[in-house]
Amino acid sequence: MSSPKFIALADYHEYDSDEMNRRAASFYEQMRRRRTVRQFSNRPVPREIIEQCILAASTAPSGANLQPWHFVVITDPSAKRQIRVAAEEEEKEFYYKRAPKEWLEALTPLGTDEHKPFLEIAPYLIAIFEERYGRLATGEPVKHYYPKESVGIATGLLITAIQEVGLVSLTHTPSPMKFLNEILGRPSNESPFLLLVVGYPAEGAMVPDIKRKRLEEVCTFV
Ligand code: IYR
């Protein structure tokens, strides 16, 4: 067993209380403007921006620091087309056969359906994979701890980074998503976690008129 090695916490920065207040309010202002968007423009976005956002996402804490995530950035029109076809097939099953009435009712305010044109229109699809276990160079499996929680946190950071740079995203979860492994050639230790659609909103994009819960509804101090 290797022994731990420590270095100084050199990058930590403390703010005075005024500055802390200002930053908290300004970050909340920025985040409350985030909306899930389903109407995308095909306007290109420089690859470097997406790379930086993924670097930000991969600063997420993870179980035993094993960083059990893999991001596949899809720009190839033929891969996008295949993903759209496979996703729409699953969604058709979902909306017309699999989804219980209760679920469809819960989705009514969002106005979603089985058509997913944004999967071909948006400049980037980011398929986020959860490595359920890792692999050594020798092929030997490595146990991962809390992979789902870790990938969930990384995905949250990615969505936040995308908001920060002025782009919009859609968390899309066609279910099941196993087709992503086939289309993208990912190994069997990776499970698709989420498909994030990223780009600029279409001109005149509309979003559902829905509300967020108040602080008192989501938070209790004891
Ligand atoms: N995956 C479907 C249905 C759907 C499910 C949930 I939960 C949503 O919040 C939104 C949609 C679709 O993408 O249409």
Tab-separated table of C-alpha atoms and ligand atoms in Angstrom:
chain	number	residue	atom	x	y	z
A	1	MET	CA	0.000	0.000	0.000
A	2	SER	CA	1.390	3.470	-0.900
A	3	SER	CA	1.571	6.198	1.782
A	4	PRO	CA	-0.203	9.570	1.346
A	5	LYS	CA	1.719	12.605	0.143
A	6	PHE	CA	0.570	16.123	1.040
A	7	ILE	CA	1.229	19.540	-0.487
A	8	ALA	CA	0.289	23.029	0.764
A	9	LEU	CA	-3.240	24.293	-0.010
A	10	ALA	CA	-1.717	27.027	-2.137
A	11	ASP	CA	-4.653	27.958	-4.386
A	12	TYR	CA	-7.212	28.668	-1.661
A	13	HIS	CA	-8.526	32.234	-1.686
A	14	GLU	CA	-10.586	33.872	1.080
A	15	TYR	CA	-12.860	36.872	0.380
A	16	ASP	CA	-13.974	39.482	2.907
A	17	SER	CA	-17.650	39.324	3.808
A	18	ASP	CA	-18.727	42.117	1.408
A	19	GLU	CA	-16.957	40.456	-1.454
A	20	MET	CA	-18.359	37.071	-0.423
A	21	ASN	CA	-21.877	38.517	-0.465
A	22	ARG	CA	-21.322	40.128	-3.827
A	23	ARG	CA	-19.982	36.913	-5.319
A	24	ALA	CA	-22.777	34.774	-3.863
A	25	ALA	CA	-25.441	37.122	-5.261
A	26	SER	CA	-23.756	37.439	-8.622
A	27	PHE	CA	-23.307	33.674	-9.001
A	28	TYR	CA	-26.947	33.083	-8.101
A	29	GLU	CA	-28.011	35.772	-10.630
A	30	GLN	CA	-26.015	33.971	-13.297
A	31	MET	CA	-27.355	30.518	-12.399
A	32	ARG	CA	-30.985	31.548	-12.100
A	33	ARG	CA	-30.829	32.667	-15.745
A	34	ARG	CA	-30.007	29.105	-16.795
A	35	ARG	CA	-32.825	27.437	-18.647
A	36	THR	CA	-32.957	24.048	-20.262
A	37	VAL	CA	-33.333	24.808	-23.967
A	38	ARG	CA	-34.713	22.521	-26.669
A	39	GLN	CA	-34.460	24.860	-29.648
A	40	PHE	CA	-30.870	25.167	-30.783
A	41	SER	CA	-29.082	27.200	-33.439
A	42	ASN	CA	-26.576	25.429	-35.676
A	43	ARG	CA	-24.090	28.294	-35.100
A	44	PRO	CA	-20.622	26.866	-34.539
A	45	VAL	CA	-18.895	27.098	-31.166
A	46	PRO	CA	-15.091	26.920	-30.968
A	47	ARG	CA	-13.835	23.541	-29.801
A	48	GLU	CA	-11.542	25.205	-27.200
A	49	ILE	CA	-14.586	26.478	-25.296
A	50	ILE	CA	-15.974	22.963	-24.971
A	51	GLU	CA	-12.547	21.634	-23.971
A	52	GLN	CA	-12.301	24.236	-21.176
A	53	CYS	CA	-15.816	23.399	-19.946
A	54	ILE	CA	-14.909	19.707	-19.822
A	55	LEU	CA	-11.704	20.506	-17.943
A	56	ALA	CA	-13.860	22.418	-15.431
A	57	ALA	CA	-16.230	19.432	-15.148
A	58	SER	CA	-13.360	17.078	-14.535
A	59	THR	CA	-12.288	19.055	-11.444
A	60	ALA	CA	-15.287	17.432	-9.704
A	61	PRO	CA	-14.693	15.497	-6.504
A	62	SER	CA	-14.989	11.745	-7.010
A	63	GLY	CA	-14.953	8.570	-4.942
A	64	ALA	CA	-11.307	7.838	-3.995
A	65	ASN	CA	-10.394	10.420	-6.668
A	66	LEU	CA	-10.803	7.774	-9.357
A	67	GLN	CA	-12.497	10.252	-11.724
A	68	PRO	CA	-14.878	7.674	-13.154
A	69	TRP	CA	-16.096	9.706	-16.117
A	70	HIS	CA	-15.550	9.910	-19.832
A	71	PHE	CA	-16.876	12.656	-22.093
A	72	VAL	CA	-17.426	11.943	-25.781
A	73	VAL	CA	-17.874	15.165	-27.771
A	74	ILE	CA	-19.855	14.508	-30.923
A	75	THR	CA	-19.671	16.861	-33.903
A	76	ASP	CA	-19.683	14.349	-36.760
A	77	PRO	CA	-23.013	14.750	-38.653
A	78	SER	CA	-23.293	11.034	-39.358
A	79	ALA	CA	-22.816	10.118	-35.664
A	80	LYS	CA	-25.370	12.798	-34.711
A	81	ARG	CA	-27.812	11.383	-37.239
A	82	GLN	CA	-27.377	7.844	-35.879
A	83	ILE	CA	-27.907	9.116	-32.334
A	84	ARG	CA	-31.044	11.017	-33.355
A	85	VAL	CA	-32.509	7.983	-35.132
A	86	ALA	CA	-31.784	5.669	-32.167
A	87	ALA	CA	-33.001	8.195	-29.584
A	88	GLU	CA	-36.232	8.909	-31.457
A	89	GLU	CA	-36.895	5.195	-31.708
A	90	GLU	CA	-36.572	4.852	-27.909
A	91	GLU	CA	-38.640	7.968	-27.330
A	92	LYS	CA	-41.451	6.709	-29.575
A	93	GLU	CA	-41.602	3.565	-27.427
A	94	PHE	CA	-41.554	5.730	-24.309
A	95	TYR	CA	-44.276	8.189	-25.272
A	96	TYR	CA	-46.631	5.659	-26.936
A	97	LYS	CA	-46.012	2.444	-24.966
A	98	ARG	CA	-43.741	2.434	-21.941
A	99	ALA	CA	-44.481	5.654	-20.066
A	100	PRO	CA	-47.187	5.387	-17.397
A	101	LYS	CA	-49.958	7.990	-17.627
A	102	GLU	CA	-48.678	9.644	-14.441
A	103	TRP	CA	-45.243	10.222	-15.997
A	104	LEU	CA	-46.693	11.683	-19.180
A	105	GLU	CA	-48.830	13.998	-17.067
A	106	ALA	CA	-45.748	15.150	-15.129
A	107	LEU	CA	-44.074	15.980	-18.464
A	108	THR	CA	-47.028	17.944	-19.876
A	109	PRO	CA	-45.750	21.376	-18.688
A	110	LEU	CA	-42.494	20.782	-20.597
A	111	GLY	CA	-44.232	20.106	-23.912
A	112	THR	CA	-41.749	17.377	-24.898
A	113	ASP	CA	-42.439	14.669	-27.459
A	114	GLU	CA	-40.600	11.974	-29.389
A	115	HIS	CA	-39.118	14.370	-31.961
A	116	LYS	CA	-35.512	15.296	-31.211
A	117	PRO	CA	-34.285	17.468	-34.130
A	118	PHE	CA	-31.842	19.285	-31.809
A	119	LEU	CA	-29.706	16.131	-31.793
A	120	GLU	CA	-28.715	17.020	-35.370
A	121	ILE	CA	-28.951	20.811	-35.197
A	122	ALA	CA	-26.845	21.687	-32.123
A	123	PRO	CA	-23.103	21.950	-32.800
A	124	TYR	CA	-22.181	19.609	-29.928
A	125	LEU	CA	-23.606	16.562	-28.245
A	126	ILE	CA	-21.603	15.523	-25.201
A	127	ALA	CA	-22.218	11.919	-24.192
A	128	ILE	CA	-21.186	11.517	-20.557
A	129	PHE	CA	-20.236	7.995	-19.567
A	130	GLU	CA	-19.944	6.583	-16.066
A	131	GLU	CA	-17.072	4.135	-15.708
A	132	ARG	CA	-18.732	1.560	-13.434
A	133	TYR	CA	-15.251	0.149	-12.910
A	134	GLY	CA	-11.860	1.135	-14.281
A	135	ARG	CA	-9.275	-0.861	-16.169
A	136	LEU	CA	-5.532	-1.049	-15.646
A	137	ALA	CA	-3.290	-1.046	-18.710
A	138	THR	CA	-3.118	-4.827	-18.225
A	139	GLY	CA	-6.907	-5.045	-18.624
A	140	GLU	CA	-7.415	-5.895	-14.951
A	141	PRO	CA	-10.592	-4.288	-13.520
A	142	VAL	CA	-10.300	-1.567	-10.835
A	143	LYS	CA	-13.169	-1.010	-8.396
A	144	HIS	CA	-14.779	2.445	-8.557
A	145	TYR	CA	-16.557	4.012	-5.583
A	146	TYR	CA	-19.694	6.131	-5.870
A	147	PRO	CA	-19.316	6.407	-9.650
A	148	LYS	CA	-22.872	7.638	-10.222
A	149	GLU	CA	-22.623	10.361	-7.595
A	150	SER	CA	-19.193	11.399	-8.945
A	151	VAL	CA	-20.388	11.607	-12.556
A	152	GLY	CA	-23.524	13.456	-11.428
A	153	ILE	CA	-21.380	16.114	-9.744
A	154	ALA	CA	-19.093	16.404	-12.812
A	155	THR	CA	-22.143	16.796	-15.028
A	156	GLY	CA	-23.452	19.574	-12.774
A	157	LEU	CA	-20.149	21.387	-13.117
A	158	LEU	CA	-20.256	20.949	-16.897
A	159	ILE	CA	-23.762	22.437	-17.091
A	160	THR	CA	-22.579	25.320	-14.883
A	161	ALA	CA	-19.499	25.947	-17.054
A	162	ILE	CA	-21.656	25.990	-20.180
A	163	GLN	CA	-23.949	28.550	-18.568
A	164	GLU	CA	-20.923	30.614	-17.502
A	165	VAL	CA	-19.644	30.943	-21.097
A	166	GLY	CA	-23.044	32.005	-22.425
A	167	LEU	CA	-24.087	28.793	-24.131
A	168	VAL	CA	-27.177	26.716	-23.380
A	169	SER	CA	-27.648	23.025	-22.750
A	170	LEU	CA	-30.240	20.309	-22.591
A	171	THR	CA	-29.911	17.264	-20.361
A	172	HIS	CA	-31.286	14.532	-22.552
A	173	THR	CA	-31.820	10.990	-21.299
A	174	PRO	CA	-33.339	8.713	-23.903
A	175	SER	CA	-33.926	5.498	-22.032
A	176	PRO	CA	-32.340	3.007	-22.436
A	177	MET	CA	-29.232	4.736	-23.842
A	178	LYS	CA	-27.089	1.670	-24.456
A	179	PHE	CA	-27.055	2.528	-28.187
A	180	LEU	CA	-24.538	5.248	-27.309
A	181	ASN	CA	-21.906	2.596	-26.504
A	182	GLU	CA	-22.361	1.031	-29.927
A	183	ILE	CA	-22.449	4.222	-31.969
A	184	LEU	CA	-19.530	5.782	-30.096
A	185	GLY	CA	-17.494	2.602	-29.662
A	186	ARG	CA	-17.274	2.832	-25.878
A	187	PRO	CA	-16.254	-0.224	-23.807
A	188	SER	CA	-18.673	-2.267	-21.686
A	189	ASN	CA	-17.385	-0.927	-18.328
A	190	GLU	CA	-18.849	2.463	-19.313
A	191	SER	CA	-22.569	3.195	-18.883
A	192	PRO	CA	-24.113	6.176	-20.637
A	193	PHE	CA	-25.098	8.647	-17.918
A	194	LEU	CA	-26.491	11.559	-19.905
A	195	LEU	CA	-26.473	13.137	-23.328
A	196	LEU	CA	-25.861	16.877	-23.044
A	197	VAL	CA	-26.878	18.976	-26.034
A	198	VAL	CA	-24.810	22.180	-26.209
A	199	GLY	CA	-24.825	25.308	-28.345
A	200	TYR	CA	-26.475	28.688	-28.851
A	201	PRO	CA	-30.250	28.932	-28.542
A	202	ALA	CA	-32.180	29.262	-31.809
A	203	GLU	CA	-33.261	32.804	-32.590
A	204	GLY	CA	-36.576	33.385	-30.810
A	205	ALA	CA	-36.204	30.161	-28.791
A	206	MET	CA	-39.078	29.521	-26.394
A	207	VAL	CA	-38.942	27.730	-23.044
A	208	PRO	CA	-41.725	26.413	-20.824
A	209	ASP	CA	-43.182	28.828	-18.289
A	210	ILE	CA	-42.232	26.884	-15.173
A	211	LYS	CA	-41.078	28.011	-11.742
A	212	ARG	CA	-38.325	27.022	-9.330
A	213	LYS	CA	-39.112	26.201	-5.722
A	214	ARG	CA	-38.513	28.887	-3.086
A	215	LEU	CA	-35.577	28.605	-0.646
A	216	GLU	CA	-37.924	27.617	2.202
A	217	GLU	CA	-39.192	24.721	0.124
A	218	VAL	CA	-35.766	23.311	-0.711
A	219	CYS	CA	-33.754	24.158	2.396
A	220	THR	CA	-33.985	23.722	6.171
A	221	PHE	CA	-31.496	25.087	8.699
A	222	VAL	CA	-31.324	23.197	11.979
B	1	IYR	N1	-36.699	11.172	-22.275
B	1	IYR	C1	-37.940	11.763	-22.786
B	1	IYR	C2	-38.924	12.068	-21.712
B	1	IYR	C3	-38.528	13.032	-20.690
B	1	IYR	C4	-38.384	12.576	-19.385
B	1	IYR	C5	-38.090	13.457	-18.383
B	1	IYR	I1	-37.981	12.779	-16.482
B	1	IYR	C6	-37.923	14.822	-18.667
B	1	IYR	O1	-37.621	15.716	-17.642
B	1	IYR	C7	-38.066	15.292	-19.966
B	1	IYR	C8	-38.372	14.367	-20.961
B	1	IYR	C9	-37.624	12.991	-23.662
B	1	IYR	O2	-36.498	13.456	-23.682
B	1	IYR	O3	-38.530	13.486	-24.330
